XYZ file of C-alpha atoms in Angstrom:
580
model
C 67.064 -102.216 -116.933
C 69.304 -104.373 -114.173
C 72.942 -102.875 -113.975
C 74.418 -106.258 -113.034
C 75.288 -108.782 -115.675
C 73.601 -111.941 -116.016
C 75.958 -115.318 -115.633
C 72.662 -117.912 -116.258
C 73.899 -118.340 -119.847
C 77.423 -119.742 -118.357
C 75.639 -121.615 -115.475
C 72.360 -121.721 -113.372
C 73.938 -122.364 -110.419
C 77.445 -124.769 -109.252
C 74.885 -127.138 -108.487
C 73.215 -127.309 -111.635
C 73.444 -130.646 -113.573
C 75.063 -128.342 -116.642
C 77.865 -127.201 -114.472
C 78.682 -131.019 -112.750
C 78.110 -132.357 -116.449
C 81.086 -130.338 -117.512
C 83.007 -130.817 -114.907
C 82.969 -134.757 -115.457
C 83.238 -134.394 -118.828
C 86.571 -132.064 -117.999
C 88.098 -134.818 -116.117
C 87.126 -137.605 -117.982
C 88.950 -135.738 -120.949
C 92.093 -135.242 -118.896
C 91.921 -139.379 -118.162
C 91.366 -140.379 -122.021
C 93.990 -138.181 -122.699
C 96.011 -140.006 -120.340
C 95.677 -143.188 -121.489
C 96.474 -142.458 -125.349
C 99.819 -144.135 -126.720
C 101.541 -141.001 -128.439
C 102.926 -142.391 -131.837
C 103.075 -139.535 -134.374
C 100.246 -140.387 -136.873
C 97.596 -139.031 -138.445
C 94.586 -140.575 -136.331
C 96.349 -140.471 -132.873
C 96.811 -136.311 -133.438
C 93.669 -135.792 -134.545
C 92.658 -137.932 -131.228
C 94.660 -135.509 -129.123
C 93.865 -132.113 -130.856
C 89.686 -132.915 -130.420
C 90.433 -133.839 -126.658
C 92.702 -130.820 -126.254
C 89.257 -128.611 -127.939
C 87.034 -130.343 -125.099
C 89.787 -129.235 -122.289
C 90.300 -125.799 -123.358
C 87.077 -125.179 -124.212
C 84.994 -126.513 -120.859
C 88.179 -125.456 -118.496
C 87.989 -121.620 -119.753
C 83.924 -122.363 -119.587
C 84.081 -123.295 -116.319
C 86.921 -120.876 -114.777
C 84.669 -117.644 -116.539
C 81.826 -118.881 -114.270
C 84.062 -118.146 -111.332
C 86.318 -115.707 -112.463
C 83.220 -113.397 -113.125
C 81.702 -114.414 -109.876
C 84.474 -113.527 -107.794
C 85.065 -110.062 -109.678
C 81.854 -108.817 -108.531
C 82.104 -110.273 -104.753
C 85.714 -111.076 -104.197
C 84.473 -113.067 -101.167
C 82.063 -115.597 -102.946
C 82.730 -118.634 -101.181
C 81.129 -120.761 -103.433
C 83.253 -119.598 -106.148
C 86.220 -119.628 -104.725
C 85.766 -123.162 -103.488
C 84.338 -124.355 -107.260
C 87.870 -122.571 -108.333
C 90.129 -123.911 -105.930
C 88.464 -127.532 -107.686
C 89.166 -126.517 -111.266
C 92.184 -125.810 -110.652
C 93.387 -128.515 -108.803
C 92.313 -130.850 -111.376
C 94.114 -128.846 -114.024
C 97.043 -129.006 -111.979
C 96.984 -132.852 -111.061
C 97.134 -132.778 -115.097
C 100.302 -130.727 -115.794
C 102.304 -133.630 -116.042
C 100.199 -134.963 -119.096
C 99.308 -131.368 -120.056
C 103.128 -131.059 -120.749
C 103.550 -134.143 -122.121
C 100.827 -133.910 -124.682
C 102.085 -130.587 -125.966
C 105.916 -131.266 -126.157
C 104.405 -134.634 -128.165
C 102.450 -131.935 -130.816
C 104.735 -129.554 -130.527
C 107.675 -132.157 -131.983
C 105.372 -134.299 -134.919
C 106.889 -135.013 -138.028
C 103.860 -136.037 -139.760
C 102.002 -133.601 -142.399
C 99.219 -132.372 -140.929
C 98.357 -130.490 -144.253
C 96.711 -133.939 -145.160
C 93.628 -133.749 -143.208
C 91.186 -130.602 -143.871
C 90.407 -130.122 -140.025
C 93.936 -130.536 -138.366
C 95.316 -128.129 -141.392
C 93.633 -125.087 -140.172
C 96.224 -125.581 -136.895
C 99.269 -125.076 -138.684
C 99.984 -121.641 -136.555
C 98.921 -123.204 -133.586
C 101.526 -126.260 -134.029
C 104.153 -124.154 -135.459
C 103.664 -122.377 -131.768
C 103.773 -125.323 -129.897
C 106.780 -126.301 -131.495
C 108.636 -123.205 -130.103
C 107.118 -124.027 -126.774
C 108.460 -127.273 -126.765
C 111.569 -126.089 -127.146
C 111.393 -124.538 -123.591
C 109.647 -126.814 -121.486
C 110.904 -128.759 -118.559
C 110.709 -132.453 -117.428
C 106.775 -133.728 -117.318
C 107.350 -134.387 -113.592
C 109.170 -130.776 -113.052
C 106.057 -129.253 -114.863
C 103.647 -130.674 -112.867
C 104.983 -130.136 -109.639
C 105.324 -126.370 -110.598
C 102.003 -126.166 -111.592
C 100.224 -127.687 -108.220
C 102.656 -125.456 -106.208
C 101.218 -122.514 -108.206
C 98.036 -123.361 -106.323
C 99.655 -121.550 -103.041
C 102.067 -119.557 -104.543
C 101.527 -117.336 -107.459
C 97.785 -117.825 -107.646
C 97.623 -117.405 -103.950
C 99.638 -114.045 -103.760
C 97.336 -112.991 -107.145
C 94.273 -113.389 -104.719
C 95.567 -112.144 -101.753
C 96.097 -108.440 -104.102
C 92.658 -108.966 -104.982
C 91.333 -109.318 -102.046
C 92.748 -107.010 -99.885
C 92.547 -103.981 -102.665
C 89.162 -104.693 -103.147
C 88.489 -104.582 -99.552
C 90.572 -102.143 -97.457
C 88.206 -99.289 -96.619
C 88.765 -95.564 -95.847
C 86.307 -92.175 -95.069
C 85.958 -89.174 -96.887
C 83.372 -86.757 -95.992
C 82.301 -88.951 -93.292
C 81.775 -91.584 -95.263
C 83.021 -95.519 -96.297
C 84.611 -95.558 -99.239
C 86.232 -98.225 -101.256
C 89.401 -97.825 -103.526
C 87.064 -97.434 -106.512
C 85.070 -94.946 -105.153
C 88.393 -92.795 -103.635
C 89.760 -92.917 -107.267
C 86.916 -92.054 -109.516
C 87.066 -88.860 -107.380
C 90.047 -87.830 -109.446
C 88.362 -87.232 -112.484
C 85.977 -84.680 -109.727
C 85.759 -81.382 -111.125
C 86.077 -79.882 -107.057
C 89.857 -79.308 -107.275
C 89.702 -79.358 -103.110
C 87.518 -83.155 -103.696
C 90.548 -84.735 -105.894
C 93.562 -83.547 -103.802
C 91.725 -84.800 -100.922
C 90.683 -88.249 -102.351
C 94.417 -88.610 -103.077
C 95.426 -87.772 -99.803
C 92.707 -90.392 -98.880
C 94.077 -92.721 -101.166
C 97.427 -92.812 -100.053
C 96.466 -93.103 -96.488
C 94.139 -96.231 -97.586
C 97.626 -98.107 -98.668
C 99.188 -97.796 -95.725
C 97.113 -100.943 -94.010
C 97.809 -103.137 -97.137
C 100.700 -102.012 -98.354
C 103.843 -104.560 -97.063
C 101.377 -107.460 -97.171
C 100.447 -106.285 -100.722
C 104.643 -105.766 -101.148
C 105.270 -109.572 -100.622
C 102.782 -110.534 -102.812
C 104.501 -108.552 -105.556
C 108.026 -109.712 -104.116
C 107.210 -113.574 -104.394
C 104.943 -113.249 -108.084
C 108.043 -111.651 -109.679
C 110.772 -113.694 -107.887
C 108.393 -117.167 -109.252
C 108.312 -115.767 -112.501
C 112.033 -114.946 -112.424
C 112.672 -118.589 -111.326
C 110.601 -120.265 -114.091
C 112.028 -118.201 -116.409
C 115.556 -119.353 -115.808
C 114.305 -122.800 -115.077
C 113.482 -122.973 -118.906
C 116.086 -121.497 -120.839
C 115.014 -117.694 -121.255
C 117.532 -115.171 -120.423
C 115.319 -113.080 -118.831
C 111.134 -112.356 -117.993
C 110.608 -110.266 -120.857
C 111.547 -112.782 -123.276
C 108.746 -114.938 -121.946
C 106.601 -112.071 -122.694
C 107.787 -111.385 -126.264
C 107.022 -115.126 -127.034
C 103.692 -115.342 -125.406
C 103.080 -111.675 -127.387
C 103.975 -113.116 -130.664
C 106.167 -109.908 -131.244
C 109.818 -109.517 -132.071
C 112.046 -107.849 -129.455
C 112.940 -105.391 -132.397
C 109.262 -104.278 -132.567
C 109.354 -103.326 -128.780
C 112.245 -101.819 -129.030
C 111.036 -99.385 -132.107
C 108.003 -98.494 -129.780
C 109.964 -97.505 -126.635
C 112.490 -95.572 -128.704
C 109.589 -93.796 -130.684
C 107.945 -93.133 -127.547
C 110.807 -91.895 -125.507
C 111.696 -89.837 -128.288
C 108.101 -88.203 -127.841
C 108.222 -87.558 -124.225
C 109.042 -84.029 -124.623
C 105.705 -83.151 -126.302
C 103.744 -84.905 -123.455
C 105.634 -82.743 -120.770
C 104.744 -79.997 -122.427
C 101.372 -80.704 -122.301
C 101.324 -81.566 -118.463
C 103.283 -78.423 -117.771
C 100.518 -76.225 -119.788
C 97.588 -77.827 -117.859
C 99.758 -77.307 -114.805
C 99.559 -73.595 -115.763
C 95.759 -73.601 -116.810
C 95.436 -75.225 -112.980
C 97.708 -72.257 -110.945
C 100.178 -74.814 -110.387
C 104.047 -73.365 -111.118
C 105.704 -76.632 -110.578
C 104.510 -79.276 -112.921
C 101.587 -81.141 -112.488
C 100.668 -82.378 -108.889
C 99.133 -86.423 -109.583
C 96.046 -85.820 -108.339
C 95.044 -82.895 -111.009
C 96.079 -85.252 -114.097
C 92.742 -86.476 -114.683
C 91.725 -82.697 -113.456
C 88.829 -81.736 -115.524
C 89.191 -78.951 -118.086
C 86.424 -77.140 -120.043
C 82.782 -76.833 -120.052
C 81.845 -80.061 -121.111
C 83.752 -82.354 -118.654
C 81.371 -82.257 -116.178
C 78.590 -84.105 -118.323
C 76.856 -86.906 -116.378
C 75.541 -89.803 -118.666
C 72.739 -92.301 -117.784
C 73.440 -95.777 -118.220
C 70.475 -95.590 -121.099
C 72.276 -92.157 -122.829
C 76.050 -93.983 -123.162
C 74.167 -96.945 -124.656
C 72.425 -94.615 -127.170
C 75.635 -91.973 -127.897
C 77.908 -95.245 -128.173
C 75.186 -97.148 -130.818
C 74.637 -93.788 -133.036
C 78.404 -93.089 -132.923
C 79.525 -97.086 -133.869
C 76.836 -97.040 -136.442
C 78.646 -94.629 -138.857
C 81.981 -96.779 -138.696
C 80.163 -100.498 -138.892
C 76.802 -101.645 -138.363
C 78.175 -104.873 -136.689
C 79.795 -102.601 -133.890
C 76.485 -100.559 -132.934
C 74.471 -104.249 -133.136
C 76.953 -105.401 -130.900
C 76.995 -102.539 -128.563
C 73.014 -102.708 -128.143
C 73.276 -106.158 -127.343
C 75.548 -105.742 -124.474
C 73.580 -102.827 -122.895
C 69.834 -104.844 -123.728
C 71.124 -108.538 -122.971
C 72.775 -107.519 -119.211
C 76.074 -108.603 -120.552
C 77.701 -105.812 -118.275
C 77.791 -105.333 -114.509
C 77.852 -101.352 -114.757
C 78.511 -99.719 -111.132
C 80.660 -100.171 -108.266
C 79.774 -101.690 -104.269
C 81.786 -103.217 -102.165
C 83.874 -106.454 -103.098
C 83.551 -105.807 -106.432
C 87.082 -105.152 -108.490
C 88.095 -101.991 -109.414
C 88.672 -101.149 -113.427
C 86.966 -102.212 -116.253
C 87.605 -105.596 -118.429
C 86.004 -107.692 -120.836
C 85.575 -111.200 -121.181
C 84.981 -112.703 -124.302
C 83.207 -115.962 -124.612
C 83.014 -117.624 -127.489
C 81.201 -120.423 -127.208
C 78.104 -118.747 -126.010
C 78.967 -115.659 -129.070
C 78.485 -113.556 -126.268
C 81.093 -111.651 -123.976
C 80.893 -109.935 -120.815
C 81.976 -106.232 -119.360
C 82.475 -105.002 -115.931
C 82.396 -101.379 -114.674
C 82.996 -99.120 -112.333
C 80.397 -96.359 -114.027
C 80.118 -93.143 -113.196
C 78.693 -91.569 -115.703
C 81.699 -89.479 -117.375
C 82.745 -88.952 -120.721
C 85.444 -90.881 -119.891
C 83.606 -93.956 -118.199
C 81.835 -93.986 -121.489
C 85.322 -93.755 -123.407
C 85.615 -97.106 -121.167
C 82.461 -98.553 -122.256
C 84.030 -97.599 -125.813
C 87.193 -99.080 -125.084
C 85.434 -102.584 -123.192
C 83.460 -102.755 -126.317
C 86.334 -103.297 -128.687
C 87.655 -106.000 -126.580
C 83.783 -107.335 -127.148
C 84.145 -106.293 -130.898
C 87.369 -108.242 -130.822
C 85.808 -111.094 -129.561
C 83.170 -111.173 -132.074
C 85.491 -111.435 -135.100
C 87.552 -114.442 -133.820
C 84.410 -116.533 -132.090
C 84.047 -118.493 -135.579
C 87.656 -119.605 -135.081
C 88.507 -123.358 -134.529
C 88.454 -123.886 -130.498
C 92.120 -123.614 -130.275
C 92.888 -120.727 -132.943
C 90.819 -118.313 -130.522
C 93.819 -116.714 -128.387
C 95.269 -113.195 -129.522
C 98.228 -111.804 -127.372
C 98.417 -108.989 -125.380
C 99.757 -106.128 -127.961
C 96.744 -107.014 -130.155
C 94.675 -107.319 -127.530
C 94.279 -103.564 -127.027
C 93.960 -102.860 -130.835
C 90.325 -102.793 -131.289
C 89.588 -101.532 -127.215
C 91.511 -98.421 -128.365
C 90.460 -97.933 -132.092
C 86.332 -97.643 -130.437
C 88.461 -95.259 -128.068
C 89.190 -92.730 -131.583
C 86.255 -93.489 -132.849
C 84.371 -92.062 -130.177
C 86.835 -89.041 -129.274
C 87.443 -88.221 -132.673
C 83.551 -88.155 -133.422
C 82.710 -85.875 -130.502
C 85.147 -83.113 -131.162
C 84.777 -82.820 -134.590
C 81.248 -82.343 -133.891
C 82.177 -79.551 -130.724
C 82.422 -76.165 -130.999
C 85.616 -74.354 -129.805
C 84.858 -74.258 -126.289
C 83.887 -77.647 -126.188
C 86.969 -78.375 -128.335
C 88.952 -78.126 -125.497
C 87.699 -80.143 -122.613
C 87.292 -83.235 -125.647
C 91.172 -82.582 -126.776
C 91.541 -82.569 -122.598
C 89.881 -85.840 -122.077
C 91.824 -87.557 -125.083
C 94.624 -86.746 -123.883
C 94.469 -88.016 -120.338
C 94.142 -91.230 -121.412
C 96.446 -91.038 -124.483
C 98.893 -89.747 -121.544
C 97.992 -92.929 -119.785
C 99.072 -95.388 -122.695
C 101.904 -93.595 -123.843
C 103.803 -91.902 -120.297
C 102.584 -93.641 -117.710
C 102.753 -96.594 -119.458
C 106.106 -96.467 -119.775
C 107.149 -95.678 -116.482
C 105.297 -98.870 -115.431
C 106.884 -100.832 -118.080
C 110.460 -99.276 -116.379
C 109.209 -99.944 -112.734
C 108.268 -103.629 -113.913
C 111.749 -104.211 -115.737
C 113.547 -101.896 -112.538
C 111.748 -104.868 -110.454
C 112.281 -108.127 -112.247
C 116.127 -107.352 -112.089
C 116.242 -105.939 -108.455
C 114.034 -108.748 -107.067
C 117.293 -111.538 -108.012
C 119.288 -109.670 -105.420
C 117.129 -108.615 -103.165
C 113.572 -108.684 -101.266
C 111.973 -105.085 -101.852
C 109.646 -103.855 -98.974
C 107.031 -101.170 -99.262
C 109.549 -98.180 -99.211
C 111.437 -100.136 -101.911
C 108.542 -100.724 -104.018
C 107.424 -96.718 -103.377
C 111.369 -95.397 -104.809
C 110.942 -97.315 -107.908
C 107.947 -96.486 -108.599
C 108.869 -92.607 -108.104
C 111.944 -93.507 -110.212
C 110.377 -94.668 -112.956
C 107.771 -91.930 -112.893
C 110.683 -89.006 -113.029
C 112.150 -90.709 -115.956
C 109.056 -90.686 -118.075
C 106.887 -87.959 -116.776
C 110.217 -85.474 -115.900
C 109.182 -82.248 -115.531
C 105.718 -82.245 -116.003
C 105.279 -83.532 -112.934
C 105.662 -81.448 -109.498
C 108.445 -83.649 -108.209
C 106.588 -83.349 -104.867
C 103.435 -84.481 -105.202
C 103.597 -88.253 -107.341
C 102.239 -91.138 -106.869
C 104.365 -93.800 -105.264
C 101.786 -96.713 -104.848
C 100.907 -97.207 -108.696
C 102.393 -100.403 -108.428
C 100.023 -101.538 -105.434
C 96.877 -100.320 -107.147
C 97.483 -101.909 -110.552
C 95.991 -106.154 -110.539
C 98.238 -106.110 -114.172
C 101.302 -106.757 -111.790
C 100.152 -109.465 -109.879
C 99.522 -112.332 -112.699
C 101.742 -115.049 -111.527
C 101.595 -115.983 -115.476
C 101.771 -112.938 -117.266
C 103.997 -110.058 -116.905
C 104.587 -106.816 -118.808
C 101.091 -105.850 -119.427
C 102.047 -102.281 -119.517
C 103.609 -101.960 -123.257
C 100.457 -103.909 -125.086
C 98.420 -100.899 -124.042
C 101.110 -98.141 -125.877
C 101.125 -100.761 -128.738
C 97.381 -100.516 -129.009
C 97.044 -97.221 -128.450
C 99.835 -96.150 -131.164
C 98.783 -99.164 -133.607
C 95.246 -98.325 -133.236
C 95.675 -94.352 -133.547
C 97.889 -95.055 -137.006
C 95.339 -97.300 -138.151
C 92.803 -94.617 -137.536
C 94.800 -92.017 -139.816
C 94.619 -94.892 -142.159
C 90.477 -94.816 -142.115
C 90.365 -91.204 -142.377
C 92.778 -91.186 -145.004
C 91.027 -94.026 -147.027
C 87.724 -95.204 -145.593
C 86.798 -97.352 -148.326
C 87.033 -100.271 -147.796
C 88.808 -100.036 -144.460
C 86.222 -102.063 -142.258
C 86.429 -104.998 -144.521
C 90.778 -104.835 -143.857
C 90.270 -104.342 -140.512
C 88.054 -107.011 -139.473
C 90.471 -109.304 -141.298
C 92.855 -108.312 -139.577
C 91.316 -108.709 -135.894
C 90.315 -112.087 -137.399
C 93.980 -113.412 -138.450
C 95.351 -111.804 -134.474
C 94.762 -115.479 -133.196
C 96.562 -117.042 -136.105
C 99.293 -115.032 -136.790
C 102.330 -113.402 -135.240
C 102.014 -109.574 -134.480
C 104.077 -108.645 -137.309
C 102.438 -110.422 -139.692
C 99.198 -108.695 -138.653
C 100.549 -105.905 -139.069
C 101.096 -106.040 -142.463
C 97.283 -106.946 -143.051
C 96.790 -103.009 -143.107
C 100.143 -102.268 -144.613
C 102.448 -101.370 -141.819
C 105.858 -102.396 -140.740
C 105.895 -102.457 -136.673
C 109.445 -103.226 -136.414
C 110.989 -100.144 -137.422
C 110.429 -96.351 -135.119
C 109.037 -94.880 -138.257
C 104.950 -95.868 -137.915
C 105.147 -95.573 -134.468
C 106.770 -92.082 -135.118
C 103.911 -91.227 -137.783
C 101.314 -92.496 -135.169
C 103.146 -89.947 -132.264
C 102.878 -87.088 -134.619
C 99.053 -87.382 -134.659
C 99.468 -86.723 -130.509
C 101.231 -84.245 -130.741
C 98.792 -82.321 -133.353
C 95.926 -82.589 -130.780
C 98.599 -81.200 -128.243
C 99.477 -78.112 -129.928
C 95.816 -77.721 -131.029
C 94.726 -78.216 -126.969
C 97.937 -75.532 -126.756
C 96.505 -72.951 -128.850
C 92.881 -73.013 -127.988
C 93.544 -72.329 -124.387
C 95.717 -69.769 -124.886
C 93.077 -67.929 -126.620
C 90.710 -68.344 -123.750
């Protein structure tokens, strides 16, 4: 079995006639699109609406070919060059790009009359509200083609540098991915020295890194103001489909729950010999008997299938697919990003996952969590071309119910012992979704509003960072030994068009972990609700998806409920060491 994904599917080659045939057929869309008078009727909408399918359909095409090139080899000429193409010809089309959608997003005529155009009716009620916030057609276009060496620029300089910048540990090269898998290294000398390794790895990067961030947030700012919006995370809110009184009943519920996640991280602390909180690089510290498992490739495929099988046959299928097909590119080497994503794409039914694998439980939680984003992807694919996009809070829905499914399964089939290395594992990562989330989601907000007054270099960046880590960790952290370059390591921070993804993930998490309690509570039937409800994500506002499974987002009280279920496998990771 090959370990790197296969991209033949997308494209044989930039050369091939497939590739150049979609190109053309890209631009020559653009140019009909052009030359259409805009009168709102009937025919000439359904005219624009089947070109608009053929654009976003062959530009994502095309862009996945490259994107997924240059995640695996950041330095693929080729694909940066076939890119820099795309995207020039997507930005010589702002200007009609704009003008197309503030024509749809202002019609008067009823759509409902014709069967094809009246399956769009979110999708135009959306476009309306865009409308409503878009600039001049020659004001959009010129901020679009100075993206080009701006924010997409700065996004690839990140990339590039993070993915390159080398270090040595144990007399050897490493790359950032390697020096940070070592934290989850049960040799407690091996993770405080790959974190000491880490650090000094920023210090090359680090200001060149800082004025990328600097000049992402300060574009973002500008557009932002530039259209109306009274600040970034409004932009967010409406891209998200979610009410600012949804967010703000998360972040209260979840500040409100700090307390038992300190506790936690000051009991590990103690399990570790540590008296002063938690040093950073023991978080992902290892605990219990079982945490030093090493899985094949082959064995997370099988434990994954068997495990997905018992929720939903359509899950394991999918799973098997993934691992059989070479849909995944599974280990790390040099040039290659750090993480683990998914892309899905529809048009082949197909989607793709890269990871950094190393053969942990939690790589395979990952996998898990990759897969949902795949599982996702499966349930919307059938959707009309442009009814395919979920936002970011639902995004992580499905990524982090496979996440319970798979935690939940293996401890309730552990004994004691086991018990607690399992709870461990869980919650690390529900520690990452829920604390550290939030501290990025203050460093981010800390940022936009510093970066209107001033430029913020490295050091800047670093106190922030620290800030924001004090306030949501407090003192389950030793105050001494943090981690003040999250902000450089993290590629969330550096998309010149999206901000904010730190919050989606505690939605997810939280949403997903609720929904969970739901299943256990009531399994029949469940899988049918839920896959409705990943299918109406593209077509619906996050509220109103929501309430496909019964819940009310906008108000602390599910979150709260969803909290509470934390904080049981807290006190039960409590008590089960303190009998050891």
């Amino acid at each position: 079995m090959s370990h790197e994904w296969l991209l033949t599917e997308l494209y044989e080659s930039y050369e091939s006639s497939a590739y150049q045939a979609d190109f053309e057929t890209l631009r020559n869309s653009y140019a009909k699109l052009n030359e259409i008078e805009l009168v709102d009727t009937l025919p000439t909408i359904k005219q624009v609406v089947e070109l608009n399918e053929t654009i976003a359909n062959l530009s994502y095409r095309l862009s996945a070919y490259s994107n997924l090139q240059l995640s695996t080899n950041t330095t693929h000429e080729p694909s940066l060059t076939a890119l820099a193409k795309l995207s020039k010809l997507v930005s010589e089309n702002a200007k009609i790009s704009a003008k197309i959608n503030r024509f749809l997003g202002n019609i008067k005529t009823d759509i409902s009359q014709d069967e094809h155009l009246s399956q769009y009716s979110f999708y135009f009620e959306e476009l309306h509200q865009v409308a409503s916030h878009l600039l001049s057609d020659e004001v959009e276009e010129v901020i679009s083609t100075m993206n080009l060496s701006a924010g997409d620029a700065w996004n690839q300089l990140h990339s590039f540098l993070t993915s390159t910048v080398e270090g040595t540990f144990d007399d050897k090269t490493v790359t950032l991915s390697d020096i940070r898998n070592l934290a989850y290294s049960d040799d407690a000398d091996v993770r405080k020295r790959a974190y000491e390794t880490e650090l000094e790895m920023y210090q090359t990067v680090k200001e060149p890194v800082a004025f990328a961030i600097n000049n992402i947030k300060s574009q973002f700012n500008d557009i932002a103001r530039l259209r109306g919006y009274d600040s970034a995370i409004d932009i967010t809110l409406d891209a998200s489909r979610m009410s600012k009184a949804t967010l703000d009943a998360l972040m209260g519920a979840i500040e409100d729950a700090l307390p038992a996640f300190r506790r936690y991280l000051k009991h590990k602390a103690s399990l570790l010999g540590h008296q002063n909180g938690l040093p950073f690089y023991d978080l992902f510290a290892p605990i219990g008997k079982t945490a030093s498992r090493k899985f094949t490739v082959e064995e997370s495929r099988d434990y994954l299938v068997d495990i997905f099988s018992k929720f939903s046959p359509d899950l394991a299928e999918l799973t098997q697919e993934i691992y059989d097909k070479q849909y995944v590119d599974m280990f790390p080497r040099k040039g290659k990003v750090g993480g683990a994503f998914c892309m899905n794409l529809p048009f082949l039914k197909q989607s793709r996952i890269l990871m950094n694998f190393d053969g942990t439980l939690r790589n395979v939680v990952t996998m898990a969590h990759e897969l949902g984003h795949a599982y996702h992807g499966l349930h919307i694919e059938d959707h009309l071309v442009l009814n395919r996009s979920y936002t970011m809070p639902v995004a992580e829905t499905a990524s982090t119910f496979n996440e319970n499914i798979v935690m939940n399964t293996a401890i309730a089939q552990s004994n004691n012992e086991e018990k607690i290395a399992l709870i461990e594992s869980s919650l690390q990562d529900t520690t990452q979704i829920i604390v550290d989330i939030y501290s990025r989601y203050l460093f981010e907000s800390a940022l936009f509003e510093q970066r209107k007054e001033k430029f913020l270099f490295s050091k800047d960046l670093e106190a922030l960072m620290l800030d924001a880590q004090e306030k949501a960790y407090g003192d389950g952290l030793d105050p001494e030994v943090k981690h003040p370059y999250m902000w450089l390591c993290k590629g969330h921070y550096y998309y010149p068009h999206l901000s904010f993804y730190n919050f989606p993930y505690a939605f997810g998490g939280l949403f997903s972990k609720g929904l969970y309690a739901l299943y256990m509570q009531e399994p029949d039937g469940f899988v049918e609700k839920y896959q409705e409800m990943l299918r109406a994500t593209t077509v619906s506002t996050v509220e109103e998806t929501a309430k496909k499974m019964g819940v009310d987002v906008t108000t602390k009280e599910f979150w709260a409920t969803a909290l509470a279920e934390y904080e049981k496998e807290i006190d039960a990771f409590i008590e089960l060491t303190s009998e050891v």
